Tab-separated table of C-alpha atoms in Angstrom:
chain	number	residue	atom	x	y	z
A	1	MET	CA	6.252	-23.861	30.676
A	2	ASP	CA	6.275	-26.746	33.123
A	3	ARG	CA	5.512	-30.323	32.021
A	4	ASP	CA	1.720	-30.179	32.466
A	5	THR	CA	1.402	-26.789	30.738
A	6	LEU	CA	3.503	-27.998	27.801
A	7	ILE	CA	1.407	-31.138	27.344
A	8	GLU	CA	-1.748	-29.036	27.374
A	9	ALA	CA	-0.219	-26.607	24.848
A	10	MET	CA	0.542	-29.517	22.523
A	11	ARG	CA	-3.048	-30.726	22.582
A	12	PRO	CA	-4.972	-29.589	19.455
A	13	GLY	CA	-7.849	-27.343	20.437
A	14	SER	CA	-6.489	-26.817	23.917
A	15	LYS	CA	-8.549	-23.668	24.447
A	16	ASN	CA	-12.275	-23.015	24.480
A	17	PRO	CA	-12.783	-20.011	22.182
A	18	LEU	CA	-15.621	-18.851	24.446
A	19	ASP	CA	-13.444	-18.672	27.565
A	20	ASN	CA	-12.503	-15.290	28.953
A	21	ARG	CA	-8.882	-14.550	28.163
A	22	ASP	CA	-6.234	-12.135	29.225
A	23	LYS	CA	-6.586	-8.917	27.234
A	24	ASN	CA	-3.087	-9.439	25.771
A	25	ASP	CA	-3.693	-13.057	24.751
A	26	LEU	CA	-3.065	-13.609	21.024
A	27	GLY	CA	-4.523	-17.120	20.915
A	28	ARG	CA	-8.128	-18.231	20.828
A	29	PHE	CA	-8.620	-21.769	19.571
A	30	GLY	CA	-5.422	-23.418	20.813
A	31	LEU	CA	-4.626	-24.595	17.297
A	32	GLY	CA	-2.061	-22.129	15.968
A	33	LEU	CA	1.173	-23.830	17.018
A	34	LYS	CA	0.068	-27.254	15.829
A	35	THR	CA	-1.712	-26.391	12.574
A	36	ALA	CA	0.974	-23.919	11.490
A	37	SER	CA	3.660	-26.503	12.147
A	38	PHE	CA	1.878	-29.380	10.423
A	39	SER	CA	1.344	-27.184	7.389
A	40	GLN	CA	5.139	-27.161	6.977
A	41	CYS	CA	6.572	-30.281	8.605
A	42	ARG	CA	5.779	-33.830	9.734
A	43	LYS	CA	7.609	-33.717	13.042
A	44	LEU	CA	7.121	-30.998	15.679
A	45	THR	CA	9.207	-30.886	18.853
A	46	VAL	CA	8.719	-28.272	21.576
A	47	VAL	CA	11.205	-27.904	24.423
A	48	SER	CA	10.383	-25.515	27.232
A	49	SER	CA	12.588	-24.474	30.124
A	50	GLN	CA	11.305	-23.126	33.420
A	51	ASN	CA	13.975	-22.164	35.931
A	52	ASN	CA	16.409	-24.230	33.856
A	53	ILE	CA	14.241	-27.363	34.157
A	54	LYS	CA	13.675	-28.565	30.593
A	55	THR	CA	10.663	-30.506	29.369
A	56	ALA	CA	10.004	-31.709	25.811
A	57	ALA	CA	7.042	-33.053	23.842
A	58	LEU	CA	6.745	-33.966	20.186
A	59	TRP	CA	4.248	-34.858	17.511
A	60	ASP	CA	5.514	-37.156	14.756
A	61	LEU	CA	2.916	-37.643	12.011
A	62	ASP	CA	4.782	-40.632	10.590
A	63	TYR	CA	4.740	-42.261	14.027
A	64	VAL	CA	1.037	-41.446	14.388
A	65	ALA	CA	0.321	-43.089	11.021
A	66	GLU	CA	2.426	-46.127	11.909
A	67	GLN	CA	0.755	-46.611	15.293
A	68	ASN	CA	-2.661	-45.547	14.027
A	69	ASP	CA	-2.995	-43.539	17.207
A	70	TRP	CA	-2.567	-39.889	18.137
A	71	SER	CA	0.133	-40.426	20.735
A	72	LEU	CA	2.115	-37.463	22.017
A	73	GLN	CA	5.719	-38.489	22.650
A	74	LEU	CA	7.652	-37.226	25.669
A	75	PRO	CA	11.426	-37.473	25.106
A	76	GLU	CA	13.547	-38.463	28.091
A	77	LYS	CA	15.900	-35.901	29.610
A	78	GLU	CA	18.971	-37.594	28.158
A	79	GLU	CA	17.500	-37.197	24.670
A	80	LEU	CA	17.216	-33.428	25.032
A	81	ASN	CA	20.956	-32.857	24.717
A	82	ASN	CA	20.885	-34.091	21.123
A	83	LEU	CA	18.151	-31.736	19.967
A	84	TYR	CA	18.945	-28.988	17.478
A	85	MET	CA	19.889	-25.608	19.000
A	86	ILE	CA	19.204	-26.911	22.511
A	87	GLU	CA	22.343	-25.132	23.735
A	88	ASN	CA	20.727	-21.787	22.878
A	89	LEU	CA	17.659	-22.371	25.050
A	90	GLU	CA	17.763	-19.942	27.957
A	91	GLU	CA	16.872	-20.596	31.585
A	92	ASN	CA	13.316	-19.554	30.896
A	93	GLY	CA	12.249	-19.950	27.304
A	94	THR	CA	10.816	-22.249	24.644
A	95	LEU	CA	12.358	-23.855	21.577
A	96	VAL	CA	10.219	-25.038	18.629
A	97	ILE	CA	11.861	-27.460	16.179
A	98	TRP	CA	10.494	-28.509	12.783
A	99	GLU	CA	11.802	-31.676	11.146
A	100	ASN	CA	10.871	-33.540	7.969
A	101	THR	CA	9.644	-30.394	6.277
A	102	ASP	CA	7.626	-31.436	3.237
A	103	ARG	CA	5.958	-28.208	2.109
A	104	ILE	CA	8.820	-25.786	1.532
A	105	ILE	CA	9.900	-27.636	-1.620
A	106	ASP	CA	7.199	-29.639	-3.412
A	107	ASP	CA	7.654	-32.765	-5.536
A	108	THR	CA	7.726	-30.814	-8.814
A	109	VAL	CA	11.005	-29.067	-7.988
A	110	VAL	CA	14.042	-30.827	-9.434
A	111	GLU	CA	16.725	-28.135	-9.359
A	112	LYS	CA	17.687	-24.717	-7.990
A	113	THR	CA	16.172	-25.520	-4.611
A	114	GLU	CA	18.438	-22.977	-2.919
A	115	HIS	CA	16.921	-20.197	-4.998
A	116	ILE	CA	13.390	-21.286	-4.118
A	117	ILE	CA	14.220	-21.530	-0.425
A	118	TYR	CA	15.804	-18.073	-0.525
A	119	GLU	CA	12.666	-16.602	-2.102
A	120	LYS	CA	10.491	-18.229	0.543
A	121	ILE	CA	12.696	-16.821	3.285
A	122	GLN	CA	12.396	-13.365	1.729
A	123	ASP	CA	8.605	-13.735	1.609
A	124	LEU	CA	8.596	-14.892	5.230
A	125	GLN	CA	10.660	-11.896	6.271
A	126	LYS	CA	8.302	-9.416	4.600
A	127	HIS	CA	5.289	-11.184	6.092
A	128	LEU	CA	6.630	-11.110	9.657
A	129	GLU	CA	7.841	-7.507	9.355
A	130	LEU	CA	4.299	-6.463	8.419
A	131	VAL	CA	2.166	-8.710	10.647
A	132	PHE	CA	4.208	-8.037	13.799
A	133	HIS	CA	5.489	-4.552	12.961
A	134	ARG	CA	3.997	-3.047	16.111
A	135	TYR	CA	5.814	-5.638	18.238
A	136	LEU	CA	9.093	-4.988	16.438
A	137	ALA	CA	8.915	-1.248	17.201
A	138	GLY	CA	8.207	0.927	20.202
A	139	LYS	CA	9.244	0.988	23.816
A	140	ASP	CA	8.672	-2.705	24.641
A	141	LYS	CA	9.728	-4.046	21.257
A	142	ILE	CA	10.717	-7.648	20.706
A	143	SER	CA	13.406	-8.990	18.378
A	144	ILE	CA	12.895	-11.571	15.637
A	145	TYR	CA	15.790	-12.987	13.643
A	146	ILE	CA	15.955	-15.043	10.458
A	147	ASN	CA	19.377	-16.613	9.904
A	148	ASP	CA	20.937	-14.108	12.329
A	149	SER	CA	19.377	-11.193	10.440
A	150	GLN	CA	17.175	-9.018	12.632
A	151	LEU	CA	13.797	-8.097	11.178
A	152	LYS	CA	12.809	-4.457	10.775
A	153	PRO	CA	9.228	-3.301	11.323
A	154	PHE	CA	7.284	-2.419	8.175
A	155	ASP	CA	4.789	0.290	9.110
A	156	PRO	CA	2.105	0.260	6.362
A	157	PHE	CA	0.947	3.737	7.434
A	158	PHE	CA	4.390	5.389	7.079
A	159	THR	CA	3.697	7.311	10.277
A	160	ALA	CA	7.315	8.449	10.566
A	161	HIS	CA	7.056	10.680	7.487
A	162	PRO	CA	5.830	14.273	8.083
A	163	ALA	CA	3.793	14.224	4.857
A	164	THR	CA	1.633	11.309	6.063
A	165	ASP	CA	-1.772	12.738	6.948
A	166	GLU	CA	-3.161	11.330	10.200
A	167	LEU	CA	-6.887	12.024	10.100
A	168	GLN	CA	-9.366	12.215	12.956
A	169	LYS	CA	-9.483	9.106	15.105
A	170	GLU	CA	-12.835	7.484	15.899
A	171	ILE	CA	-13.918	5.118	18.667
A	172	ILE	CA	-16.853	2.729	18.349
A	173	VAL	CA	-18.182	1.029	21.501
A	174	VAL	CA	-19.497	-2.512	20.988
A	175	ASN	CA	-20.735	-4.592	23.928
A	176	GLY	CA	-18.904	-2.231	26.241
A	177	GLU	CA	-15.593	-2.723	24.370
A	178	LYS	CA	-13.844	-0.008	22.371
A	179	VAL	CA	-12.861	-0.394	18.716
A	180	HIS	CA	-10.288	2.237	17.709
A	181	ILE	CA	-10.225	3.431	14.105
A	182	GLN	CA	-7.333	5.590	12.872
A	183	PRO	CA	-7.308	6.688	9.214
A	184	TYR	CA	-4.135	7.696	7.381
A	185	LEU	CA	-3.400	9.167	3.982
A	186	LEU	CA	0.018	8.181	2.723
A	187	PRO	CA	2.243	10.834	1.120
A	188	HIS	CA	1.920	11.511	-2.584
A	189	TYR	CA	4.979	10.407	-4.558
A	190	THR	CA	6.053	14.037	-4.994
A	191	LYS	CA	6.498	14.308	-1.215
A	192	VAL	CA	8.822	11.333	-0.669
A	193	SER	CA	11.959	9.842	-2.118
A	194	ALA	CA	11.669	7.325	-4.943
A	195	HIS	CA	12.977	4.597	-2.619
A	196	ASP	CA	10.423	5.322	0.103
A	197	TYR	CA	7.564	5.550	-2.383
A	198	GLU	CA	8.362	2.100	-3.760
A	199	TYR	CA	9.078	0.627	-0.329
A	200	TYR	CA	5.815	1.692	1.290
A	201	ALA	CA	3.775	0.540	-1.659
A	202	GLY	CA	4.149	-2.894	-0.089
A	203	VAL	CA	3.862	-6.283	-1.759
A	204	GLY	CA	1.393	-5.891	-4.602
A	205	GLY	CA	1.538	-2.076	-4.730
A	206	TYR	CA	-0.629	0.780	-3.516
A	207	LEU	CA	-3.767	-0.293	-5.357
A	208	LYS	CA	-3.825	-3.716	-3.688
A	209	ASN	CA	-2.904	-2.426	-0.232
A	210	GLN	CA	-5.485	0.332	0.181
A	211	GLY	CA	-8.261	-0.036	2.750
A	212	PHE	CA	-8.633	-1.395	6.271
A	213	TYR	CA	-5.901	-2.971	8.397
A	214	VAL	CA	-7.434	-4.970	11.250
A	215	TYR	CA	-5.338	-5.595	14.371
A	216	ARG	CA	-6.091	-7.679	17.424
A	217	ASN	CA	-3.768	-6.876	20.308
A	218	LYS	CA	-1.397	-5.140	17.874
A	219	ARG	CA	-1.081	-8.250	15.669
A	220	LEU	CA	-2.189	-7.629	12.083
A	221	LEU	CA	-4.985	-10.000	11.044
A	222	ILE	CA	-6.380	-8.548	7.825
A	223	SER	CA	-4.838	-5.982	5.470
A	224	GLY	CA	-5.811	-4.171	2.296
A	225	THR	CA	-9.594	-4.644	2.190
A	226	TRP	CA	-12.684	-2.427	2.052
A	227	PHE	CA	-14.913	-5.287	3.258
A	228	ARG	CA	-16.843	-4.872	-0.016
A	229	LEU	CA	-18.115	-1.500	1.169
A	230	ILE	CA	-16.470	0.206	-1.829
A	231	PRO	CA	-14.378	-1.151	-4.704
A	232	GLN	CA	-10.640	-0.668	-4.889
A	233	SER	CA	-9.885	2.462	-6.860
A	234	GLU	CA	-6.895	4.366	-8.119
A	235	MET	CA	-8.215	7.474	-6.398
A	236	TYR	CA	-8.330	5.794	-2.965
A	237	LYS	CA	-4.985	4.056	-3.117
A	238	LEU	CA	-3.333	6.394	-0.601
A	239	ALA	CA	-5.935	5.601	2.082
A	240	ARG	CA	-5.093	3.049	4.782
A	241	ILE	CA	-7.195	2.727	7.924
A	242	LYS	CA	-6.054	1.051	11.124
A	243	ILE	CA	-8.671	-0.806	13.196
A	244	ASP	CA	-7.707	-1.998	16.686
A	245	LEU	CA	-9.864	-4.760	18.194
A	246	PRO	CA	-9.845	-6.286	21.669
A	247	ASN	CA	-9.756	-10.109	21.689
A	248	SER	CA	-13.142	-10.141	23.431
A	249	LEU	CA	-14.855	-9.261	20.118
A	250	ASP	CA	-13.448	-12.143	18.054
A	251	HIS	CA	-16.839	-13.823	17.743
A	252	LEU	CA	-18.531	-10.662	16.444
A	253	TRP	CA	-15.852	-10.197	13.781
A	254	LYS	CA	-16.023	-13.885	12.778
A	255	ILE	CA	-12.251	-14.300	13.062
A	256	ASP	CA	-11.357	-17.766	11.758
A	257	VAL	CA	-8.863	-20.329	13.044
A	258	LYS	CA	-6.101	-19.162	10.700
A	259	LYS	CA	-6.708	-15.534	11.722
A	260	SER	CA	-6.721	-14.650	8.031
A	261	HIS	CA	-10.381	-13.702	7.676
A	262	ALA	CA	-12.632	-11.294	9.518
A	263	SER	CA	-15.938	-9.595	8.841
A	264	PRO	CA	-17.157	-6.544	10.763
A	265	PRO	CA	-20.535	-6.827	12.502
A	266	ALA	CA	-23.453	-4.791	11.130
A	267	ILE	CA	-23.239	-2.121	13.834
A	268	ILE	CA	-19.631	-1.380	12.858
A	269	LYS	CA	-20.189	-1.680	9.106
A	270	ASN	CA	-22.634	1.211	9.210
A	271	ARG	CA	-20.075	3.423	10.928
A	272	LEU	CA	-17.293	2.312	8.602
A	273	LYS	CA	-19.326	3.402	5.580
A	274	LYS	CA	-19.445	6.954	6.929
A	275	ILE	CA	-15.755	6.899	7.767
A	276	ILE	CA	-14.944	5.670	4.275
A	277	GLU	CA	-16.807	8.610	2.736
A	278	LYS	CA	-14.573	11.032	4.614
A	279	ILE	CA	-11.376	9.111	4.017
A	280	ALA	CA	-11.999	8.336	0.365
A	281	GLY	CA	-12.909	11.957	-0.306
A	282	ALA	CA	-9.739	13.190	1.364
A	283	SER	CA	-7.634	10.628	-0.483
A	284	THR	CA	-9.176	11.665	-3.784
A	285	ARG	CA	-8.357	15.313	-3.094
A	286	VAL	CA	-4.737	14.457	-2.312
A	287	TYR	CA	-4.432	12.304	-5.415
A	288	LYS	CA	-6.123	14.775	-7.745
A	289	SER	CA	-4.498	17.896	-6.392
A	290	LYS	CA	-1.085	16.634	-7.397
A	291	GLY	CA	-2.245	16.567	-10.993
A	292	ALA	CA	-3.137	20.265	-10.991
A	293	ARG	CA	-1.095	22.736	-12.991
A	294	LEU	CA	2.113	23.879	-11.383
A	295	ALA	CA	1.263	27.428	-12.498
A	296	LYS	CA	-2.307	28.642	-12.622
A	297	SER	CA	-3.477	29.461	-16.118
A	298	ASP	CA	-6.512	31.463	-17.218
A	299	VAL	CA	-5.924	30.455	-20.836
A	300	ALA	CA	-5.845	26.672	-21.186
A	301	PHE	CA	-5.531	24.551	-24.316
A	302	TRP	CA	-7.873	21.951	-22.806
A	303	GLU	CA	-11.324	22.395	-21.300
A	304	ARG	CA	-13.117	20.134	-18.828
A	305	TYR	CA	-16.875	19.642	-18.947
A	306	SER	CA	-18.950	17.857	-16.301
A	307	ALA	CA	-22.646	17.188	-16.927
A	308	ARG	CA	-25.149	14.387	-16.270
A	309	GLY	CA	-22.580	12.312	-14.418
A	310	GLU	CA	-20.069	12.472	-17.277
A	311	ILE	CA	-16.727	14.246	-17.526
A	312	ARG	CA	-15.296	15.191	-20.907
A	313	TYR	CA	-12.107	16.921	-22.031
A	314	THR	CA	-11.997	18.891	-25.267
A	315	VAL	CA	-9.550	21.202	-27.033
A	316	ASN	CA	-10.309	24.850	-26.271
A	317	LYS	CA	-11.027	26.200	-29.752
A	318	GLY	CA	-11.423	29.660	-28.249
A	319	HIS	CA	-7.808	29.763	-27.129
A	320	PRO	CA	-6.278	33.037	-28.387
A	321	MET	CA	-3.509	31.330	-30.347
A	322	ILE	CA	-5.846	28.774	-31.905
A	323	ASP	CA	-8.251	31.558	-32.752
A	324	ALA	CA	-5.453	33.603	-34.313
A	325	PHE	CA	-4.375	30.621	-36.398
A	326	VAL	CA	-7.922	29.863	-37.566
A	327	LYS	CA	-8.344	33.432	-38.809
A	328	LYS	CA	-5.517	32.789	-41.280
A	329	LEU	CA	-7.431	29.882	-42.868
A	330	ASN	CA	-10.075	29.878	-45.562
A	331	LYS	CA	-13.541	28.474	-44.936
A	332	GLU	CA	-12.716	24.918	-46.030
A	333	GLN	CA	-9.473	24.853	-44.040
A	334	LYS	CA	-11.266	26.143	-40.941
A	335	TYR	CA	-13.746	23.259	-41.166
A	336	GLU	CA	-10.992	20.684	-41.660
A	337	PHE	CA	-8.924	22.089	-38.793
A	338	SER	CA	-11.945	22.038	-36.492
A	339	GLU	CA	-12.540	18.382	-37.349
A	340	ILE	CA	-8.898	17.586	-36.586
A	341	LEU	CA	-9.170	19.212	-33.144
A	342	ASP	CA	-12.319	17.191	-32.436
A	343	LEU	CA	-10.514	13.976	-33.379
A	344	ILE	CA	-7.598	14.864	-31.104
A	345	ALA	CA	-10.012	15.376	-28.204
A	346	ASP	CA	-12.100	12.258	-28.957
A	347	PHE	CA	-9.084	9.988	-29.152
A	348	PHE	CA	-7.170	11.350	-26.204
A	349	PRO	CA	-5.359	8.248	-24.751
A	350	LYS	CA	-7.111	8.440	-21.388
A	351	ASP	CA	-6.897	4.714	-20.625
A	352	THR	CA	-3.144	4.641	-21.213
A	353	LEU	CA	-2.606	7.827	-19.204
A	354	TYR	CA	-4.759	6.489	-16.360
A	355	ALA	CA	-2.744	3.283	-16.238
A	356	ASP	CA	0.586	5.125	-16.365
A	357	LEU	CA	-0.402	7.523	-13.590
A	358	GLY	CA	-1.533	4.595	-11.480
A	359	ASN	CA	1.444	2.314	-12.026
A	360	ASN	CA	4.349	4.657	-12.762
A	361	PRO	CA	3.345	8.212	-11.777
A	362	LYS	CA	6.954	9.365	-11.393
A	363	GLU	CA	7.737	8.444	-14.973
A	364	VAL	CA	4.919	10.441	-16.568
A	365	VAL	CA	6.350	13.695	-17.967
A	366	PHE	CA	3.929	16.312	-19.248
A	367	GLU	CA	6.237	19.175	-20.127
A	368	ASN	CA	9.330	19.334	-22.302
A	369	ILE	CA	9.932	23.097	-22.376
A	370	VAL	CA	11.678	23.941	-19.147
A	371	THR	CA	14.224	26.741	-19.644
A	372	ASP	CA	13.692	30.448	-20.202
A	373	THR	CA	15.744	30.266	-23.411
A	374	GLU	CA	13.478	27.589	-24.879
A	375	LEU	CA	10.398	29.565	-23.891
A	376	GLU	CA	11.805	32.707	-25.527
A	377	GLU	CA	12.509	30.837	-28.770
A	378	LYS	CA	9.029	29.368	-28.811
A	379	ALA	CA	7.388	32.737	-28.071
A	380	LEU	CA	9.327	34.446	-30.878
A	381	LEU	CA	8.264	31.763	-33.355
A	382	LEU	CA	4.602	32.149	-32.404
A	383	TYR	CA	4.868	35.944	-32.675
A	384	GLN	CA	6.455	35.723	-36.109
A	385	ASN	CA	3.592	33.494	-37.211
A	386	LYS	CA	1.174	36.176	-35.931
A	387	LEU	CA	-0.444	33.947	-33.326
A	388	PHE	CA	-0.363	36.841	-30.897
A	389	THR	CA	0.520	40.525	-31.057
A	390	LEU	CA	2.390	42.939	-28.853
A	391	GLU	CA	-0.967	44.445	-27.873
A	392	ASN	CA	-2.128	41.153	-26.286
A	393	LEU	CA	1.304	40.158	-25.011
A	394	GLY	CA	-0.210	39.741	-21.554
A	395	ILE	CA	-1.726	36.357	-22.521
A	396	LEU	CA	1.744	34.814	-22.201
A	397	ASN	CA	1.608	35.440	-18.455
A	398	LYS	CA	-1.665	33.480	-18.232
A	399	MET	CA	-0.923	30.599	-20.577
A	400	GLU	CA	1.213	27.512	-20.059
A	401	PRO	CA	4.021	26.885	-20.686
A	402	PHE	CA	4.793	30.582	-21.083
A	403	SER	CA	3.460	31.395	-17.607
A	404	LYS	CA	6.509	29.541	-16.238
A	405	TYR	CA	8.843	32.182	-17.652
A	406	THR	CA	10.931	33.492	-14.747
A	407	LYS	CA	11.690	36.863	-16.378
A	408	ASN	CA	9.441	39.592	-17.797
A	409	TRP	CA	7.821	39.069	-21.213
A	410	GLU	CA	7.218	42.798	-21.784
A	411	LYS	CA	10.878	43.523	-21.091
A	412	PHE	CA	12.014	40.652	-23.323
A	413	PHE	CA	10.017	41.817	-26.363
A	414	ALA	CA	11.060	45.431	-25.750
A	415	GLU	CA	14.676	44.274	-25.967
A	416	GLN	CA	13.937	42.374	-29.186
A	417	ILE	CA	12.469	45.530	-30.745
A	418	GLN	CA	15.470	47.572	-29.591
A	419	LYS	CA	17.834	45.039	-31.177
A	420	GLY	CA	15.824	45.154	-34.387
A	421	LYS	CA	15.002	41.439	-34.276
A	422	ILE	CA	11.240	42.012	-34.618
């Protein structure tokens, strides 16, 4: 910037938000540089070089308070050589310097300030890698460094993974401008490595980060919200939807000065509701399908009932092995056993299971019997207790866990008879 442009840039509210802007312009109110800086420091110096001609301007809040006047200071050329990192300013470029930072460490902190600063730097890194991830990647990518460490783009849609489901893109035209909407379904944890699953959960996890991601000129404004169109749900947590806005629609989306809040206009809300129905349904199918049995079973120990908007799970008392066991009981024992099965079904720990599947799905283990040898031992024990016969041996092929047997049950029991073991 030259001198006049720099002075204008340092003026709070230097832009009329109603003015027409370049389509790639990220600013609107002309407040970002100043308000962001004053939220962290009391002295802001900006040095800009154009064709190696350097110009500087600074705001010093202590000086403003002392003079009781909002006076922008313009350092003389000889003062520039003493500024921090001035030697790194290129022929054409701009250097922003914060001094007297009073918000990084508050007055309550008395020790371990290095640890607190390190945590804040880590938070800053994650924030920048998400908000500007589309600038940090691609053909015309830019580079951002923190303490000589280059930032890596954090793509919340995990588009690089083949298991990410990129659904049908939609375009909504508002006032002659296009709003692009691209839904994604992130991979289920069974499709990715443990590291990638944790990494792409993002800060706060999958549940918090589901929903819409609103971008203006590729800069992320809002993330992880359904705009109150639907509540956050465990079943929708794999759904993330990218919305690309042109800067000409800022006023319709009610984008605030901090660019941290937006609200879609009514015409777009109605379309988003329909898109959500498709996306949420697809996300639910992905989430639920991974909980299905690894081997299909026609003879299940549990039954699912759905009626009048309610879903219940009960023990299948008609299961052949349960039925065989019941036949060995007297009338009183049959009644008591039936009551026990009802109690087991009624007090199934669904809340705990739901929480575990949501928070730590990889750690939930449903099956302990895994080898053919263990299955053979279990099958022999059940046969010896007359819970099935050789005539209905075929039920083992339809019933978990015995349906996972990699060999042939008929051949196995034939060998047991030949060896005289049964």
